[in-house]
Each structure stands twice: as structure tokens, then as C-alpha cells.
Coordinates of C-alpha atoms in Angstrom, one line a residue:
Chain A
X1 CA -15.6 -16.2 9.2
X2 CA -12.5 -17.5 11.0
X3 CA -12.0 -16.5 14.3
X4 CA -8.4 -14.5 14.9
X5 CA -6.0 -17.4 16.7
X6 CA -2.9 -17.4 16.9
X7 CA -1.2 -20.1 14.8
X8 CA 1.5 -21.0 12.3
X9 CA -0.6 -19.9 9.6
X10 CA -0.8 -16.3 10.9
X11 CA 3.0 -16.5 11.8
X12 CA 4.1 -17.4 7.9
X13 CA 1.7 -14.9 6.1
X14 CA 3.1 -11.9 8.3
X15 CA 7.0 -13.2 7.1
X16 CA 5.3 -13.2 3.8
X17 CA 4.3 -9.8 3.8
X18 CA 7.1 -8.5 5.4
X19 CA 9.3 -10.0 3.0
X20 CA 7.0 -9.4 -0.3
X21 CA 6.7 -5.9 0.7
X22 CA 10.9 -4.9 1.9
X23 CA 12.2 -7.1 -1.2
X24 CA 10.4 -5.0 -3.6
X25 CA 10.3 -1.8 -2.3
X26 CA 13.4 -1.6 -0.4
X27 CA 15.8 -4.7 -1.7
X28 CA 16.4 -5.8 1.6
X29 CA 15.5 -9.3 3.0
X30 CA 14.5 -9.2 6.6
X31 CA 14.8 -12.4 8.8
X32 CA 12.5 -13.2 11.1
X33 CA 13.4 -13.7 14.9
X34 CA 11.5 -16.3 16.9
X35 CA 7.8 -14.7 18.0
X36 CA 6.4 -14.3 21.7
X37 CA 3.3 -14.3 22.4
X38 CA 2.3 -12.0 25.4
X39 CA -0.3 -11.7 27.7
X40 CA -0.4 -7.9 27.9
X41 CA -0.3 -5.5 25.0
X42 CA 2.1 -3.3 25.1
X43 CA 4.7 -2.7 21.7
X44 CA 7.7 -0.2 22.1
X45 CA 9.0 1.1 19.1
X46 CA 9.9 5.3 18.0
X47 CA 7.9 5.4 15.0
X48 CA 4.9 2.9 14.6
X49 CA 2.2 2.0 12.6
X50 CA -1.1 0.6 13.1
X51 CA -4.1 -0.5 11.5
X52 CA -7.6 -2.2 12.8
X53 CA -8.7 -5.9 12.7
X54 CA -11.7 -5.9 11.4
X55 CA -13.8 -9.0 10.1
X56 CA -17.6 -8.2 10.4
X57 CA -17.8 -4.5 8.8
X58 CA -21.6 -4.5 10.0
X59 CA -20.4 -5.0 13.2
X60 CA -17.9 -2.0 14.1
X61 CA -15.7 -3.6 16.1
X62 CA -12.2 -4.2 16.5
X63 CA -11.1 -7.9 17.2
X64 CA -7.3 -6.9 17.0
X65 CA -4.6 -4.9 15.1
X66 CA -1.8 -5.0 13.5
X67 CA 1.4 -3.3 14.4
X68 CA 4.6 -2.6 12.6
X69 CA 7.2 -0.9 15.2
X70 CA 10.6 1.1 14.2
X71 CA 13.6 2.3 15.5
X72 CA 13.8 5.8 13.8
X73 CA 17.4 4.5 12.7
X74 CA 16.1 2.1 10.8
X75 CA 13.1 3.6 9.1
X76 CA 15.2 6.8 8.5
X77 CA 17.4 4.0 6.6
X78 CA 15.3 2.2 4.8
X79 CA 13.6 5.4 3.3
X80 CA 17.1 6.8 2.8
X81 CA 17.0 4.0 0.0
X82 CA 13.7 5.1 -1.6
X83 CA 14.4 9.2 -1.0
X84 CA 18.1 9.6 -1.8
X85 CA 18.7 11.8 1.1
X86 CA 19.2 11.4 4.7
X87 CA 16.7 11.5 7.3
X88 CA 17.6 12.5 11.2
X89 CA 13.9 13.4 12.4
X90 CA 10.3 11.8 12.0
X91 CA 8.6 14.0 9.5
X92 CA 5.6 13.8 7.7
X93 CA 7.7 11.8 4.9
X94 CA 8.7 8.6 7.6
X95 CA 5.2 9.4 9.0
X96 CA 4.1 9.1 5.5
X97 CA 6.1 6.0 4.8
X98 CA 5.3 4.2 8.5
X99 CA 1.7 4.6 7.0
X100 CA 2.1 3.3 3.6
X101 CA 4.8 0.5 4.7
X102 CA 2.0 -0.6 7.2
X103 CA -0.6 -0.5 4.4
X104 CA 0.8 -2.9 1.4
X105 CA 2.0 -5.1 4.7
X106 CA -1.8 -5.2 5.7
X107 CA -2.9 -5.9 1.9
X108 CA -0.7 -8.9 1.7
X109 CA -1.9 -10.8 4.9
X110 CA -4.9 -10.1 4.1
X111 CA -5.3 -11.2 0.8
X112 CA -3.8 -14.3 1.8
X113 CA -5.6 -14.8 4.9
X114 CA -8.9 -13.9 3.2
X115 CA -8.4 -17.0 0.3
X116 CA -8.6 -19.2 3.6
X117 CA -11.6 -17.8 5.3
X118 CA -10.9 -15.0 6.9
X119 CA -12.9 -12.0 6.0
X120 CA -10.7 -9.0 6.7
X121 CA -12.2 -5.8 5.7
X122 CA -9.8 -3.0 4.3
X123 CA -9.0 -0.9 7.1
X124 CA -6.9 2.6 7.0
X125 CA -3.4 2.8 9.4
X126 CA -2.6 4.9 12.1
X127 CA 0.9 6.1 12.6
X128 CA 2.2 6.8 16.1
X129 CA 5.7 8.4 17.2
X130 CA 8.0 9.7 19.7
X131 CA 11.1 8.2 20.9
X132 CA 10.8 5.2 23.1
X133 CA 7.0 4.8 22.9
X134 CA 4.5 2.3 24.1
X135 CA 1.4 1.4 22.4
X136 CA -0.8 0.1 24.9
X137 CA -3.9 -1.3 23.9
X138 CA -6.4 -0.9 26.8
X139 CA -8.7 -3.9 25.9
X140 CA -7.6 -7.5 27.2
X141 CA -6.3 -9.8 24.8
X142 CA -2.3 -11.5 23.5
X143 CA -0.2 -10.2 21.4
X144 CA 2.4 -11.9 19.1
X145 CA 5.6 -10.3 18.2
X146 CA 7.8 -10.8 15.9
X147 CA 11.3 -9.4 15.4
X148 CA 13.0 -9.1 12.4
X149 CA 16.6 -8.5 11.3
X150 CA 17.6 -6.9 8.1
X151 CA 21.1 -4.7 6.2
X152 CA 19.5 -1.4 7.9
X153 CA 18.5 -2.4 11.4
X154 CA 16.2 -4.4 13.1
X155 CA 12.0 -3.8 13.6
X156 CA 8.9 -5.6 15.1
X157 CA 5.8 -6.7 13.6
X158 CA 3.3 -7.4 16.1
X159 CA -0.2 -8.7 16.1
X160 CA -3.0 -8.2 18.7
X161 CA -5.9 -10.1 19.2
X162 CA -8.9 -8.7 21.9
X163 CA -10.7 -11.4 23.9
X164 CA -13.4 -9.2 23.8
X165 CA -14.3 -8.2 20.4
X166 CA -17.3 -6.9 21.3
X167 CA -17.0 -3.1 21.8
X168 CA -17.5 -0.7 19.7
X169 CA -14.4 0.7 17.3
X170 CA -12.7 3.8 18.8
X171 CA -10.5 6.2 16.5
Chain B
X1 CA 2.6 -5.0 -32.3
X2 CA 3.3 -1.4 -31.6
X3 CA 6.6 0.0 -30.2
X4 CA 6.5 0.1 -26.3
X5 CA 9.9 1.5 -26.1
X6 CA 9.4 5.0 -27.0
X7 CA 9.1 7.2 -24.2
X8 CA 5.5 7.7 -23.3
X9 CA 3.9 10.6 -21.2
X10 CA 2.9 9.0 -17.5
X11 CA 0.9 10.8 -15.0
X12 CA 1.0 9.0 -10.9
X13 CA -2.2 9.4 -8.4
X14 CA -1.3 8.4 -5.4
X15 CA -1.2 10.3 -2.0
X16 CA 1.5 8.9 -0.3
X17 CA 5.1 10.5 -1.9
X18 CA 7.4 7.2 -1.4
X19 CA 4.7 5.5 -3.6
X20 CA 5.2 8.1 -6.4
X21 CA 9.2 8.4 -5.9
X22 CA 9.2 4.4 -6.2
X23 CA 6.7 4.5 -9.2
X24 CA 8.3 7.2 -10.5
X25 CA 11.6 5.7 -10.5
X26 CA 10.8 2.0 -11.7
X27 CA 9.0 4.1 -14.8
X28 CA 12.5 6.1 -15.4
X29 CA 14.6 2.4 -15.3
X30 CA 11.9 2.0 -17.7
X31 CA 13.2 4.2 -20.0
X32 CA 9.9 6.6 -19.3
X33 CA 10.9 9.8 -17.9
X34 CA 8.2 12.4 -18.7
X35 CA 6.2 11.4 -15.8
X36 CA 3.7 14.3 -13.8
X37 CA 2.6 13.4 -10.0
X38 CA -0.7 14.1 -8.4
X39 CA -1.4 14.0 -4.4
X40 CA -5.1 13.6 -4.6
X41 CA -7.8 12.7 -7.2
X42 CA -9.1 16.4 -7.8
X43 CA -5.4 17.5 -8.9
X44 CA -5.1 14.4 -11.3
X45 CA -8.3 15.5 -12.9
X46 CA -7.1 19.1 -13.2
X47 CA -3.7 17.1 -14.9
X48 CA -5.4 15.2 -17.4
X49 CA -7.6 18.2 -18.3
X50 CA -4.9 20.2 -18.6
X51 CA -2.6 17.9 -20.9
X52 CA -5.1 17.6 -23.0
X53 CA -5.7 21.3 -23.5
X54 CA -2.3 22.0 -24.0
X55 CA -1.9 18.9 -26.2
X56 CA 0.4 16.7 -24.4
X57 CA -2.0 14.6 -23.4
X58 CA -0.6 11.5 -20.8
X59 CA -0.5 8.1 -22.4
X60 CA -0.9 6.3 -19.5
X61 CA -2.1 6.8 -15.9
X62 CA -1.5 4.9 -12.9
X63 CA -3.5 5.5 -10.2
X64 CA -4.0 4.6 -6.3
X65 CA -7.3 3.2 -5.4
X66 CA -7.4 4.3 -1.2
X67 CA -6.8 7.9 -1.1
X68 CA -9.0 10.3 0.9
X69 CA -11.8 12.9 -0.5
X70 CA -12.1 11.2 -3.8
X71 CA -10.7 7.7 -4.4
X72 CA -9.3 6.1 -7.0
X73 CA -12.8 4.4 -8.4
X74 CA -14.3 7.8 -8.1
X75 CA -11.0 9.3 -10.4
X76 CA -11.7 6.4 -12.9
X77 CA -15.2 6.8 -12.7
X78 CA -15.2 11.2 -13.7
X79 CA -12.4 10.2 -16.1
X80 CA -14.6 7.5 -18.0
X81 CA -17.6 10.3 -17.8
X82 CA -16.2 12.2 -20.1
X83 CA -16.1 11.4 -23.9
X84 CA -12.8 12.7 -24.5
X85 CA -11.0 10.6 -21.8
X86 CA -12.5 7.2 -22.8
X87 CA -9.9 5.7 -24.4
X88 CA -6.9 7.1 -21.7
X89 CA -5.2 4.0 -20.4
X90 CA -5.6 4.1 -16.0
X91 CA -3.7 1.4 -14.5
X92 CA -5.6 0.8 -10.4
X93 CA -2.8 0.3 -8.1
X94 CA -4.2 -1.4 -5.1
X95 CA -2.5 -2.7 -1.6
X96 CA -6.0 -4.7 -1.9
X97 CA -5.1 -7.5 -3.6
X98 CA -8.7 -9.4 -3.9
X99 CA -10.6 -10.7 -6.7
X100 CA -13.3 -8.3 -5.6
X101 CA -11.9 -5.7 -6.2
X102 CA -9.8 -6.4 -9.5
X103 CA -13.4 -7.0 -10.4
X104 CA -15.1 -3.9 -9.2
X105 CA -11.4 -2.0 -10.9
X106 CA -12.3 -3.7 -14.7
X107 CA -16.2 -2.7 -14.4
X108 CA -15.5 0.7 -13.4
X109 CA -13.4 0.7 -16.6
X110 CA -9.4 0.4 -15.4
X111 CA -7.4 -0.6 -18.1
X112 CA -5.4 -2.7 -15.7
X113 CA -4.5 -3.2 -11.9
X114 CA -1.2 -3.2 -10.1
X115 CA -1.2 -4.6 -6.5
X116 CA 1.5 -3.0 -4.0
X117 CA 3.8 -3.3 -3.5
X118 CA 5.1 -2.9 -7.2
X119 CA 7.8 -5.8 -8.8
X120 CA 9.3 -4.2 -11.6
X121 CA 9.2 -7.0 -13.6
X122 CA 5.3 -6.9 -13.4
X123 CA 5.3 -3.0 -14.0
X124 CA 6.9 -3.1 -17.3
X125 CA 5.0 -6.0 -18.4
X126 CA 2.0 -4.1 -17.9
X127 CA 3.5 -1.0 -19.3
X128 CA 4.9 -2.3 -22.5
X129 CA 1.5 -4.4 -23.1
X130 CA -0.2 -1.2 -22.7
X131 CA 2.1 1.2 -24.6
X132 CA 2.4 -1.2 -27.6
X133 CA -1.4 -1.7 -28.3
X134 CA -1.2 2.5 -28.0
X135 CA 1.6 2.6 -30.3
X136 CA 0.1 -0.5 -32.5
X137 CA -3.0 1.2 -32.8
X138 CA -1.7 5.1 -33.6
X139 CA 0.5 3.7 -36.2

């Protein structure tokens, strides 16, 4: 089992998922911004979606996440595409979709991750919203952002890695 | 080689709506446009039950393998149970796309597997290799 560091290898397999998963749902190529990596946790977006890190299933514990942040414009955009009708508030459909989005994302990087010794278990996304939000996580540890640009707006893709992956999972 | 054209009866499990739009609308380019939609695994069962009662029974099902209460292995698994469904084509559509479980998916008797998300060029090579043994076979 790999231990989670940041690297070019994690960089190129969330750009693949990203752009596996918009090109065939949504026919839209996003490109990818230069990444920061961060000392402090904190991702801003209005409608996010987030799912557990999790390599050692008998262990319980969390060694980072995975976080895909929106702008409600573009998410109410990109589902426009998928629903044929316009979207001007975050209901349970771009909850829904935040969720799902977040979900075949996850299933890609870990797929590919996985064929080169990682052992990511399948894990189940949260979604978070509300205009302007911060999703702090509490536990120390670097995150890596990346932005991306696409035909409906821009979004964030950001990856968190405890330094302490020993306590037990919460949520 | 049976006739994977003709319009088949489709039924889609999956709990998430954009996944059943999508599916529902790559099926419809497809030329397949009697397709039913099921939120959860006890609804889908209710569905093929029901088709079959009324004799329309689906031709082929596609159906999503995380969904909560009963998943898509536990779906595939009651179908399977019963004599009359053995031979119903079920299609596993999976964001997880290991070996593992493509593996665990054949042994619990999937016809197939479809890893999110779905290219439309894999989707009808899937369906029309499925619908044409069904036609081939019925002929």
C-alpha cells in the first residue's frame, strides 16, 4: 500500500478523470490550471462534493479526501446540458449531480491509482452547499488544488492528504 | 447474427436521475426508446415482475451497482433466484472500474458491465452484441 504523496502521478490521474468523466457526460473539455499545494485545508466553492480517502478498510480511518468545488453558475450549466432546462437554485437534482459527478471522478483515479499500488477502497460522496462556502478540514495536513477551465465556467478539484491518518473516520 | 436494430424494451436502475436521463438518452440515439426507470433495487424488481405479468417483458436491463438499501449485486442476485428471470440480459454499471469487481459482476451472473461514466460508443457495442444474440436466438 502506497502512502498518499503528493506527486505528478496524482496530478495527471485527477486531469484524467476530470477529463474522462466531462468529455463523456458533458462534451466539454476542461483545462487544467497550474495546482497549489497548501498548507491549510480550506476549499471555497457554492456547491461541493466530497468523498473519503480511504486505503486500509480494516483500519477506519481517513488519510485524505477528495474534493470537487463549483460555482453554482457552472454546475447549474453543465447540468443544463444533461436536463434540458435551466437551473437557478441548488436542488436535490445539482445536489444529486455534485454527488454523482464526484463519484465516476473518484472511480477513475482510483482505478488508475489502484493498478499502481494504491489500495483505495470504494468510498460514498458527501455533497456540501451554500453560497461562498469553506470546507475546512479540521485535521492537519496539505491540500492540492487544482483549477480548471472549461465552455460553462471554471471549478476546482482539490485533494487532501492528513498527516495524521490515524484517527478514527467521522461522518 | 440476430437483428440488434429493432427497438428493444430497456429498463435503468440507478439512483441518481442525471445517470438515467444520460442513459436514457444515449439508448434513445440508439434508436431504443421504450425505456422504464427505477430509483432503487426494490422498484426495479417490482418492474421486471410486472413486465413480465403483463407480457412486455424488458429485453435488457442496465443496472447501477452502489445504490443504498439493496445494491445492484443484491438486484442481480433476486433476479437470478428466480427461474423465470434467468435468461433476462442485466448489464452492471459501475463507477468501480476494477478487475475485482467485473469479476465479482460475472459470478453473480451480469450479462455484462459498463463502467461510468458511459461512452456511447461502448454502450451500443454492448447493446447491439446483446440484442443480436436475443434476436439471433428468438428467431
Amino acid at each position: 500500500m502506497r502512502p498518499i504523496v503528493f506527486n505528478d502521478e496524482l496530478v495527471r490521474e485527477i486531469h484524467n478523470g476530470i477529463e474522462a468523466t466531462f468529455s463523456n457526460m458533458f462534451a466539454i473539455k476542461p483545462k487544467p490550471g497550474a495546482h497549489q499545494v497548501n498548507d491549510s485545508q480550506v476549499i471555497q466553492g457554492d456547491v461541493s462534493g466530497i468523498i473519503n480517502l480511504v486505503q486500509d478498510a480494516s483500519k477506519d480511518q481517513v488519510e485524505g479526501t477528495l474534493i470537487l468545488s463549483f460555482p453554482s453558475e457552472t454546475i447549474f450549466a453543465m447540468l443544463t446540458k444533461i436536463y434540458n432546462r435551466p437551473f437557478t437554485s441548488v436542488d436535490k437534482n445539482v445536489k444529486s449531480g455534485v454527488g454523482e459527478l464526484t463519484n465516476i471522478v473518484f472511480g477513475i483515479f482510483k482505478a488508475n491509482l489502484n493498478r499502481n499500488g494504491y489500495s483505495f477502497q470504494m468510498a460514498l460522496p458527501n455533497v456540501v452547499y451554500g453560497e461562498g462556502h469553506a470546507v475546512y478540514i479540521s485535521r492537519p495536513g496539505k491540500s492540492l488544488t487544482m483549477p480548471f477551465q472549461c465552455s460553462v465556467g471554471s471549478f476546482s478539484v482539490t485533494l487532501t492528504v492528513c498527516d495524521d491518518s490515524t484517527l478514527p473516520k467521522v461522518g | 447474427m440476430g437483428d440488434a436494430s429493432k427497438p428493444a424494451r430497456i429498463l435503468i436502475v440507478d439512483d441518481f436521475e442525471i445517470v438515467r436521463i444520460m442513459l436514457r438518452n444515449a439508448l434513445a440515439n440508439l434508436g431504443h426508446t421504450d425505456v422504464d426507470e427505477a430509483e432503487d433495487g426494490k422498484v426495479a424488481l417490482q418492474k421486471i415482475q410486472a413486465a413480465e405479468m403483463d407480457a412486455k417483458p424488458y429485453a435488457l436491463v442496465f443496472c447501477d451497482w452502489n445504490m443504498p438499501q439493496m445494491t445492484g449485486i443484491e438486484v442481480l442476485e433476486a433476479v437470478r433466484r428466480n427461474p423465470h428471470y434467468a435468461k433476462l440480459p442485466i448489464v452492471m454499471v459501475t463507477a468501480e472500474a476494477e478487475q475485482k469487481q467485473v469479476v465479482q459482476a460475472l459470478r453473480s451472473g451480469a450479462t455484462d458491465y459498463i463502467v461510468k461514466p458511459i461512452a456511447p460508443e461502448i454502450l451500443e457495442k454492448k447493446v447491439n452484441k446483446i440484442l443480436s444474440k436475443i434476436n439471433g436466438s428468438a428467431a
